[in-house]
Amino acid sequence: MNESFVKVETRGRVGLLTLDRPQVLNALSNEVIDQLYDAIQAFEGDDNIGAMVLTGSSKAFAAGADISAMAGWSYMDVYKADYLGGKWEDLRRTRKPIIAAVAGYALGGGCELAMQCDFIIAAENARFGQPEIKLGVIPGYGGTQRLPRAVGKAKAMDLVLTGRMMDVHEAERAGLVARIVPVERLLDEALEAAATIASMSLPAVMMAKECVNRSFEATLDESLLFERRNFHALFATEDQKEGMQAFVEKRQPDFKHR
Ligand code: CAA
C-alpha cells in the first residue's frame, strides 16, 4: 500500500487537509501533491463541504519541493514531465475556498502552495521564503508571480534574489498573511474562519472567489463587468431570496446552497 502523506478529515462543512510527512518537514514530492489533489477533488465534489483548510505541522507547513527527489533530474526529465504543471498547477482551479493555516516553515514550494490557497492564517512562528536561488534554481511554482502580487515588487525581489526568510510580522505587514495567531490557536482560528465561510451560500462564496481572482487576470473594466454579472446571477439563487428575507425578518438565514 502507498504511504499516506495527507491526512483528510471533516469538521462539519469544512474539509481539513493536513500535510503529514514530518521526517522531511512536509517536503512536497509528486506523491504528496497527487494525494493532496485527489483529496481536494473529493471535497470539491462533496455537497456537504463548503470550505477547506490546508495545514502542516507546528514546525513546518512545508519546507518546499522535495530536493532529494529533484537533485538528480535532468532538463529532459522535468521538461517532458512538465514538472510543477499537471496536478500541481491544477490545484489552482479549485472553486471552493481553501485557507492555508501556516505554522513554522513555508519555504519554496511550501510558500507557493500557501500562496495558491485563498488566504493565509499564520502562527507566530511562521516563516516564509523563496530560497530556491540558494539551490541554483528559481521558484517554479508561482513564487515569482504570486509573491509580487501579494507583497509588491521590492520585497518580492528581495526575497527571491537573496533567498532570505521573513518572519510572520513582516509577512503580515507586507500583505502576504491575513491574520497572525498564537501557534496553539492556529488550527481553531482557521477552522472557525472556514466554518464561517462554509455557513454562507456556496454559490455566492464561489462567485466571490472567482471575482477576486479575476481582478488579477483582467482589466478593471472587464473585472467590474464580471463582478456585476455575477452579482446579477446571484438573484437567480434561492439563497439570495433567503438571505435578504432573513435580514428583513431579523433572523439568521438558512442557506440551502442553491
Ligand atoms: N526537500 C527534501 N528534504 C527536506 C527539505 C526539502 N525541501 N527540507 C527539509 N528536508 C529534510 C532535511 O534534509 C532533513 O532530513 P534528514 O533528517 O534526513 O537530514 C529533514 O528534512 C529536517 O530538516 P533539517 O535538518 O534541515 O531541519 P532544520 O530545522 O535544521 O532546517 C530548514 C529547516 C531551514 C527548513 C531546512 O530544512 C531547509 O533549508 N530546507 C530546504 C528549504 C528549501 O530550500 N526549499 C525550497 C525547495 S526547492 C522548491 O521548492 C522549488 C519550487 O519552486 C517548487
mmCIF file of C-alpha atoms and ligand atoms in Angstrom:
data_model
loop_
_atom_site.group_PDB
_atom_site.id
_atom_site.type_symbol
_atom_site.label_atom_id
_atom_site.label_comp_id
_atom_site.label_asym_id
_atom_site.label_seq_id
_atom_site.Cartn_x
_atom_site.Cartn_y
_atom_site.Cartn_z
ATOM 1 C CA MET A 1 0.000 0.000 0.000
ATOM 2 C CA ASN A 2 1.228 3.538 -0.789
ATOM 3 C CA GLU A 3 2.257 5.683 2.166
ATOM 4 C CA SER A 4 -0.239 8.375 3.097
ATOM 5 C CA PHE A 5 1.175 11.910 3.222
ATOM 6 C CA VAL A 6 -2.083 13.832 3.550
ATOM 7 C CA LYS A 7 -4.480 13.364 6.442
ATOM 8 C CA VAL A 8 -8.068 14.003 5.398
ATOM 9 C CA GLU A 9 -10.802 14.851 7.907
ATOM 10 C CA THR A 10 -14.074 16.735 8.002
ATOM 11 C CA ARG A 11 -15.300 19.151 10.666
ATOM 12 C CA GLY A 12 -18.921 19.882 9.876
ATOM 13 C CA ARG A 13 -18.961 21.555 6.451
ATOM 14 C CA VAL A 14 -15.188 22.087 6.499
ATOM 15 C CA GLY A 15 -12.683 19.742 4.879
ATOM 16 C CA LEU A 16 -9.386 19.597 6.747
ATOM 17 C CA LEU A 17 -6.227 18.543 4.913
ATOM 18 C CA THR A 18 -3.028 18.038 6.897
ATOM 19 C CA LEU A 19 0.318 17.517 5.196
ATOM 20 C CA ASP A 20 1.905 14.624 7.026
ATOM 21 C CA ARG A 21 5.492 13.910 6.022
ATOM 22 C CA PRO A 22 7.241 15.018 9.200
ATOM 23 C CA GLN A 23 10.652 13.373 8.562
ATOM 24 C CA VAL A 24 11.322 15.895 5.781
ATOM 25 C CA LEU A 25 9.335 18.887 7.066
ATOM 26 C CA ASN A 26 6.466 18.089 4.680
ATOM 27 C CA ALA A 27 8.659 18.356 1.584
ATOM 28 C CA LEU A 28 6.362 18.259 -1.415
ATOM 29 C CA SER A 29 7.036 15.256 -3.607
ATOM 30 C CA ASN A 30 4.839 14.425 -6.591
ATOM 31 C CA GLU A 31 3.179 11.763 -4.399
ATOM 32 C CA VAL A 32 2.245 14.403 -1.810
ATOM 33 C CA ILE A 33 0.744 16.647 -4.467
ATOM 34 C CA ASP A 34 -1.121 13.729 -6.094
ATOM 35 C CA GLN A 35 -2.677 12.839 -2.747
ATOM 36 C CA LEU A 36 -3.476 16.463 -1.952
ATOM 37 C CA TYR A 37 -5.065 16.979 -5.365
ATOM 38 C CA ASP A 38 -7.191 13.850 -5.041
ATOM 39 C CA ALA A 39 -8.369 14.845 -1.542
ATOM 40 C CA ILE A 40 -9.251 18.358 -2.699
ATOM 41 C CA GLN A 41 -11.123 16.970 -5.698
ATOM 42 C CA ALA A 42 -13.146 14.745 -3.367
ATOM 43 C CA PHE A 43 -14.089 17.788 -1.241
ATOM 44 C CA GLU A 44 -14.859 19.792 -4.387
ATOM 45 C CA GLY A 45 -17.390 17.153 -5.396
ATOM 46 C CA ASP A 46 -18.930 16.811 -1.932
ATOM 47 C CA ASP A 47 -22.067 18.910 -1.448
ATOM 48 C CA ASN A 48 -21.586 18.728 2.300
ATOM 49 C CA ILE A 49 -18.295 20.647 2.154
ATOM 50 C CA GLY A 50 -18.277 24.438 1.799
ATOM 51 C CA ALA A 51 -14.642 25.345 2.517
ATOM 52 C CA MET A 52 -11.285 23.716 3.234
ATOM 53 C CA VAL A 53 -8.301 24.248 5.497
ATOM 54 C CA LEU A 54 -4.832 23.125 4.436
ATOM 55 C CA THR A 55 -2.244 22.866 7.182
ATOM 56 C CA GLY A 56 1.017 21.188 8.134
ATOM 57 C CA SER A 57 2.742 20.645 11.478
ATOM 58 C CA SER A 58 3.728 23.204 14.113
ATOM 59 C CA LYS A 59 7.309 23.014 12.756
ATOM 60 C CA ALA A 60 6.597 23.195 9.038
ATOM 61 C CA PHE A 61 3.713 23.918 6.726
ATOM 62 C CA ALA A 62 6.057 22.660 4.002
ATOM 63 C CA ALA A 63 9.794 23.245 3.502
ATOM 64 C CA GLY A 64 9.473 23.215 -0.270
ATOM 65 C CA ALA A 65 9.543 20.812 -3.150
ATOM 66 C CA ASP A 66 11.426 17.609 -2.426
ATOM 67 C CA ILE A 67 15.069 18.495 -3.056
ATOM 68 C CA SER A 68 16.310 14.914 -2.697
ATOM 69 C CA ALA A 69 13.907 13.785 -5.413
ATOM 70 C CA MET A 70 14.831 16.671 -7.733
ATOM 71 C CA ALA A 71 18.587 16.562 -7.233
ATOM 72 C CA GLY A 72 19.325 14.015 -9.963
ATOM 73 C CA TRP A 73 16.764 15.095 -12.546
ATOM 74 C CA SER A 74 17.818 16.315 -15.992
ATOM 75 C CA TYR A 75 16.302 19.046 -18.113
ATOM 76 C CA MET A 76 14.582 16.369 -20.233
ATOM 77 C CA ASP A 77 13.122 14.748 -17.115
ATOM 78 C CA VAL A 78 11.494 17.938 -15.866
ATOM 79 C CA TYR A 79 10.534 19.250 -19.291
ATOM 80 C CA LYS A 80 8.908 16.054 -20.520
ATOM 81 C CA ALA A 81 7.073 15.515 -17.251
ATOM 82 C CA ASP A 82 6.116 19.216 -17.187
ATOM 83 C CA TYR A 83 7.246 19.163 -13.564
ATOM 84 C CA LEU A 84 5.158 21.556 -11.407
ATOM 85 C CA GLY A 85 2.471 21.566 -14.103
ATOM 86 C CA GLY A 86 -0.184 18.846 -14.070
ATOM 87 C CA LYS A 87 -1.840 18.346 -10.695
ATOM 88 C CA TRP A 88 0.421 20.954 -9.052
ATOM 89 C CA GLU A 89 -0.917 23.579 -11.436
ATOM 90 C CA ASP A 90 -4.463 22.181 -11.387
ATOM 91 C CA LEU A 91 -4.735 22.836 -7.646
ATOM 92 C CA ARG A 92 -5.388 26.460 -8.511
ATOM 93 C CA ARG A 93 -8.587 25.553 -10.308
ATOM 94 C CA THR A 94 -10.227 24.605 -7.012
ATOM 95 C CA ARG A 95 -13.513 26.502 -6.828
ATOM 96 C CA LYS A 96 -14.286 26.167 -3.143
ATOM 97 C CA PRO A 97 -12.200 28.350 -0.824
ATOM 98 C CA ILE A 98 -9.072 26.938 0.804
ATOM 99 C CA ILE A 99 -7.452 28.615 3.800
ATOM 100 C CA ALA A 100 -3.764 27.907 4.408
ATOM 101 C CA ALA A 101 -3.088 27.540 8.128
ATOM 102 C CA VAL A 102 0.671 28.034 8.314
ATOM 103 C CA ALA A 103 2.965 27.331 11.258
ATOM 104 C CA GLY A 104 6.729 27.032 11.012
ATOM 105 C CA TYR A 105 8.455 26.933 7.650
ATOM 106 C CA ALA A 106 6.638 27.794 4.438
ATOM 107 C CA LEU A 107 9.563 27.819 2.041
ATOM 108 C CA GLY A 108 9.927 27.454 -1.704
ATOM 109 C CA GLY A 109 7.088 25.272 -2.950
ATOM 110 C CA GLY A 110 5.633 25.438 0.574
ATOM 111 C CA CYS A 111 5.317 29.214 0.402
ATOM 112 C CA GLU A 112 3.982 28.858 -3.143
ATOM 113 C CA LEU A 113 1.407 26.279 -2.038
ATOM 114 C CA ALA A 114 0.259 28.596 0.762
ATOM 115 C CA MET A 115 0.005 31.475 -1.731
ATOM 116 C CA GLN A 116 -2.043 29.276 -4.031
ATOM 117 C CA CYS A 117 -4.643 28.998 -1.283
ATOM 118 C CA ASP A 118 -7.175 31.821 -0.977
ATOM 119 C CA PHE A 119 -5.701 33.371 2.131
ATOM 120 C CA ILE A 120 -3.171 32.592 4.800
ATOM 121 C CA ILE A 121 -3.706 32.492 8.537
ATOM 122 C CA ALA A 122 -0.306 32.159 10.167
ATOM 123 C CA ALA A 123 1.058 31.258 13.573
ATOM 124 C CA GLU A 124 3.546 33.466 15.421
ATOM 125 C CA ASN A 125 6.365 31.064 14.460
ATOM 126 C CA ALA A 126 5.637 31.041 10.720
ATOM 127 C CA ARG A 127 8.496 31.879 8.366
ATOM 128 C CA PHE A 128 8.103 32.476 4.668
ATOM 129 C CA GLY A 129 10.658 32.498 1.892
ATOM 130 C CA GLN A 130 11.655 31.552 -1.617
ATOM 131 C CA PRO A 131 15.149 30.102 -1.065
ATOM 132 C CA GLU A 132 15.397 28.379 -4.468
ATOM 133 C CA ILE A 133 18.143 30.767 -5.594
ATOM 134 C CA LYS A 134 20.428 29.148 -3.000
ATOM 135 C CA LEU A 135 19.942 25.817 -4.812
ATOM 136 C CA GLY A 136 20.924 27.272 -8.174
ATOM 137 C CA VAL A 137 17.347 27.494 -9.439
ATOM 138 C CA ILE A 138 14.397 29.868 -9.169
ATOM 139 C CA PRO A 139 10.887 29.471 -7.769
ATOM 140 C CA GLY A 140 8.989 27.291 -10.213
ATOM 141 C CA TYR A 141 5.558 27.036 -8.701
ATOM 142 C CA GLY A 142 4.372 30.614 -8.852
ATOM 143 C CA GLY A 143 6.771 32.342 -6.441
ATOM 144 C CA THR A 144 7.983 34.937 -8.923
ATOM 145 C CA GLN A 145 4.379 35.702 -9.894
ATOM 146 C CA ARG A 146 2.222 35.419 -6.785
ATOM 147 C CA LEU A 147 4.736 36.890 -4.346
ATOM 148 C CA PRO A 148 4.999 40.281 -6.114
ATOM 149 C CA ARG A 149 1.213 40.359 -6.412
ATOM 150 C CA ALA A 150 0.984 39.793 -2.649
ATOM 151 C CA VAL A 151 3.859 41.887 -1.296
ATOM 152 C CA GLY A 152 4.896 44.204 -4.150
ATOM 153 C CA LYS A 153 7.967 44.169 -6.360
ATOM 154 C CA ALA A 154 10.578 45.478 -3.898
ATOM 155 C CA LYS A 155 10.050 42.856 -1.218
ATOM 156 C CA ALA A 156 9.440 40.067 -3.731
ATOM 157 C CA MET A 157 12.747 40.842 -5.459
ATOM 158 C CA ASP A 158 14.498 40.977 -2.077
ATOM 159 C CA LEU A 159 13.138 37.550 -1.080
ATOM 160 C CA VAL A 160 13.558 35.826 -4.442
ATOM 161 C CA LEU A 161 17.072 37.167 -5.117
ATOM 162 C CA THR A 162 18.574 36.793 -1.640
ATOM 163 C CA GLY A 163 16.623 33.697 -0.579
ATOM 164 C CA ARG A 164 16.145 35.163 2.913
ATOM 165 C CA MET A 165 13.176 34.259 5.088
ATOM 166 C CA MET A 166 10.687 36.723 6.513
ATOM 167 C CA ASP A 167 9.014 36.296 9.846
ATOM 168 C CA VAL A 168 5.271 36.366 10.279
ATOM 169 C CA HIS A 169 5.081 40.036 11.266
ATOM 170 C CA GLU A 170 6.956 41.146 8.167
ATOM 171 C CA ALA A 171 4.736 38.836 6.092
ATOM 172 C CA GLU A 172 1.588 40.316 7.611
ATOM 173 C CA ARG A 173 2.758 43.918 7.167
ATOM 174 C CA ALA A 174 3.590 43.120 3.554
ATOM 175 C CA GLY A 175 0.135 41.704 2.854
ATOM 176 C CA LEU A 176 1.020 38.020 2.468
ATOM 177 C CA VAL A 177 -0.712 36.960 5.673
ATOM 178 C CA ALA A 178 -4.312 37.784 6.590
ATOM 179 C CA ARG A 179 -4.155 37.047 10.337
ATOM 180 C CA ILE A 180 -1.492 36.154 12.912
ATOM 181 C CA VAL A 181 -2.423 33.927 15.835
ATOM 182 C CA PRO A 182 -0.573 32.057 18.604
ATOM 183 C CA VAL A 183 0.631 28.623 17.442
ATOM 184 C CA GLU A 184 -1.809 26.784 19.700
ATOM 185 C CA ARG A 185 -4.755 28.787 18.282
ATOM 186 C CA LEU A 186 -3.843 28.287 14.624
ATOM 187 C CA LEU A 187 -5.998 25.344 13.696
ATOM 188 C CA ASP A 188 -9.042 26.544 15.652
ATOM 189 C CA GLU A 189 -8.821 30.022 14.120
ATOM 190 C CA ALA A 190 -8.535 28.589 10.588
ATOM 191 C CA LEU A 191 -11.344 26.095 11.172
ATOM 192 C CA GLU A 192 -13.580 28.837 12.598
ATOM 193 C CA ALA A 193 -12.895 31.074 9.589
ATOM 194 C CA ALA A 194 -13.596 28.164 7.238
ATOM 195 C CA ALA A 195 -16.791 27.286 9.141
ATOM 196 C CA THR A 196 -17.958 30.892 8.807
ATOM 197 C CA ILE A 197 -17.326 30.756 5.056
ATOM 198 C CA ALA A 198 -18.973 27.347 4.783
ATOM 199 C CA SER A 199 -22.091 28.705 6.500
ATOM 200 C CA MET A 200 -22.580 31.243 3.677
ATOM 201 C CA SER A 201 -24.325 30.464 0.412
ATOM 202 C CA LEU A 202 -21.891 28.244 -1.514
ATOM 203 C CA PRO A 203 -22.667 29.712 -4.965
ATOM 204 C CA ALA A 204 -22.122 33.219 -3.570
ATOM 205 C CA VAL A 205 -18.850 32.115 -1.973
ATOM 206 C CA MET A 206 -17.597 30.532 -5.202
ATOM 207 C CA MET A 207 -18.563 33.576 -7.264
ATOM 208 C CA ALA A 208 -16.897 35.910 -4.756
ATOM 209 C CA LYS A 209 -13.700 33.854 -5.040
ATOM 210 C CA GLU A 210 -13.842 33.891 -8.830
ATOM 211 C CA CYS A 211 -14.390 37.645 -8.863
ATOM 212 C CA VAL A 212 -11.497 38.440 -6.531
ATOM 213 C CA ASN A 213 -9.211 36.171 -8.558
ATOM 214 C CA ARG A 214 -10.391 37.805 -11.779
ATOM 215 C CA SER A 215 -9.021 41.127 -10.504
ATOM 216 C CA PHE A 216 -5.524 39.715 -11.052
ATOM 217 C CA GLU A 217 -6.250 38.476 -14.569
ATOM 218 C CA ALA A 218 -8.207 41.156 -16.394
ATOM 219 C CA THR A 219 -8.536 44.915 -16.805
ATOM 220 C CA LEU A 220 -10.552 46.840 -14.224
ATOM 221 C CA ASP A 221 -13.270 47.376 -16.805
ATOM 222 C CA GLU A 222 -13.586 43.653 -17.540
ATOM 223 C CA SER A 223 -13.334 42.666 -13.883
ATOM 224 C CA LEU A 224 -16.020 45.142 -12.830
ATOM 225 C CA LEU A 225 -18.331 43.800 -15.520
ATOM 226 C CA PHE A 226 -17.531 40.225 -14.444
ATOM 227 C CA GLU A 227 -18.336 41.160 -10.852
ATOM 228 C CA ARG A 228 -21.595 42.906 -11.790
ATOM 229 C CA ARG A 229 -22.799 39.988 -13.926
ATOM 230 C CA ASN A 230 -22.057 37.554 -11.101
ATOM 231 C CA PHE A 231 -23.902 39.841 -8.699
ATOM 232 C CA HIS A 232 -26.872 39.792 -11.087
ATOM 233 C CA ALA A 233 -26.640 35.998 -11.421
ATOM 234 C CA LEU A 234 -26.993 35.542 -7.672
ATOM 235 C CA PHE A 235 -30.535 36.908 -7.913
ATOM 236 C CA ALA A 236 -31.363 33.584 -9.612
ATOM 237 C CA THR A 237 -30.486 31.682 -6.426
ATOM 238 C CA GLU A 238 -32.808 30.619 -3.611
ATOM 239 C CA ASP A 239 -30.118 31.736 -1.189
ATOM 240 C CA GLN A 240 -30.384 35.393 -2.276
ATOM 241 C CA LYS A 241 -34.126 35.289 -1.517
ATOM 242 C CA GLU A 242 -33.475 33.597 1.824
ATOM 243 C CA GLY A 243 -30.550 35.865 2.775
ATOM 244 C CA MET A 244 -32.387 39.111 2.121
ATOM 245 C CA GLN A 245 -35.713 37.871 3.532
ATOM 246 C CA ALA A 246 -33.939 36.751 6.713
ATOM 247 C CA PHE A 247 -32.398 40.208 7.076
ATOM 248 C CA VAL A 248 -35.802 41.857 6.653
ATOM 249 C CA GLU A 249 -37.336 39.447 9.188
ATOM 250 C CA LYS A 250 -34.407 39.999 11.608
ATOM 251 C CA ARG A 251 -33.445 36.292 11.766
ATOM 252 C CA GLN A 252 -30.466 34.176 10.725
ATOM 253 C CA PRO A 253 -30.592 32.934 7.116
ATOM 254 C CA ASP A 254 -30.883 29.220 6.410
ATOM 255 C CA PHE A 255 -28.915 28.833 3.201
ATOM 256 C CA LYS A 256 -29.527 25.784 1.035
ATOM 257 C CA HIS A 257 -26.507 26.414 -1.225
ATOM 258 C CA ARG A 258 -28.535 26.726 -4.378
HETATM 259 N N1 CAA B 1 13.281 18.577 0.441
HETATM 260 C C1 CAA B 1 13.733 17.415 0.947
HETATM 261 N N2 CAA B 1 14.067 17.258 2.225
HETATM 262 C C2 CAA B 1 13.960 18.321 3.041
HETATM 263 C C3 CAA B 1 13.506 19.565 2.580
HETATM 264 C C4 CAA B 1 13.156 19.679 1.201
HETATM 265 N N3 CAA B 1 12.671 20.826 0.690
HETATM 266 N N4 CAA B 1 13.529 20.439 3.606
HETATM 267 C C5 CAA B 1 13.966 19.757 4.675
HETATM 268 N N5 CAA B 1 14.235 18.475 4.342
HETATM 269 C C6 CAA B 1 14.726 17.397 5.208
HETATM 270 C C7 CAA B 1 16.182 17.587 5.595
HETATM 271 O O1 CAA B 1 17.021 17.112 4.572
HETATM 272 C C8 CAA B 1 16.267 16.775 6.856
HETATM 273 O O2 CAA B 1 16.352 15.421 6.515
HETATM 274 P P1 CAA B 1 17.379 14.441 7.338
HETATM 275 O O3 CAA B 1 16.824 14.442 8.741
HETATM 276 O O4 CAA B 1 17.248 13.137 6.637
HETATM 277 O O5 CAA B 1 18.709 15.095 7.263
HETATM 278 C C9 CAA B 1 14.900 16.983 7.484
HETATM 279 O O6 CAA B 1 14.037 17.456 6.445
HETATM 280 C C10 CAA B 1 14.904 18.053 8.574
HETATM 281 O O7 CAA B 1 15.469 19.214 8.016
HETATM 282 P P2 CAA B 1 16.729 19.989 8.663
HETATM 283 O O8 CAA B 1 17.580 19.028 9.463
HETATM 284 O O9 CAA B 1 17.402 20.753 7.594
HETATM 285 O O10 CAA B 1 15.957 20.937 9.688
HETATM 286 P P3 CAA B 1 16.417 22.364 10.225
HETATM 287 O O11 CAA B 1 15.434 22.708 11.277
HETATM 288 O O12 CAA B 1 17.870 22.358 10.559
HETATM 289 O O13 CAA B 1 16.236 23.371 8.975
HETATM 290 C C11 CAA B 1 15.073 24.300 7.058
HETATM 291 C C12 CAA B 1 14.970 23.616 8.459
HETATM 292 C C13 CAA B 1 15.708 25.684 7.220
HETATM 293 C C14 CAA B 1 13.662 24.424 6.541
HETATM 294 C C15 CAA B 1 15.971 23.426 6.144
HETATM 295 O O14 CAA B 1 15.487 22.084 6.196
HETATM 296 C C16 CAA B 1 15.925 23.855 4.711
HETATM 297 O O15 CAA B 1 16.588 24.827 4.357
HETATM 298 N N6 CAA B 1 15.163 23.140 3.829
HETATM 299 C C17 CAA B 1 15.122 23.405 2.413
HETATM 300 C C18 CAA B 1 14.285 24.645 2.097
HETATM 301 C C19 CAA B 1 14.311 24.909 0.597
HETATM 302 O O16 CAA B 1 15.338 25.173 0.020
HETATM 303 N N7 CAA B 1 13.135 24.851 -0.043
HETATM 304 C C20 CAA B 1 12.996 25.087 -1.448
HETATM 305 C C21 CAA B 1 12.970 23.769 -2.200
HETATM 306 S S1 CAA B 1 13.015 23.974 -3.958
HETATM 307 C C22 CAA B 1 11.447 24.354 -4.404
HETATM 308 O O17 CAA B 1 10.548 24.392 -3.569
HETATM 309 C C23 CAA B 1 11.200 24.595 -5.871
HETATM 310 C C24 CAA B 1 9.879 25.177 -6.221
HETATM 311 O O18 CAA B 1 9.735 26.340 -6.516
HETATM 312 C C25 CAA B 1 8.668 24.315 -6.234
#
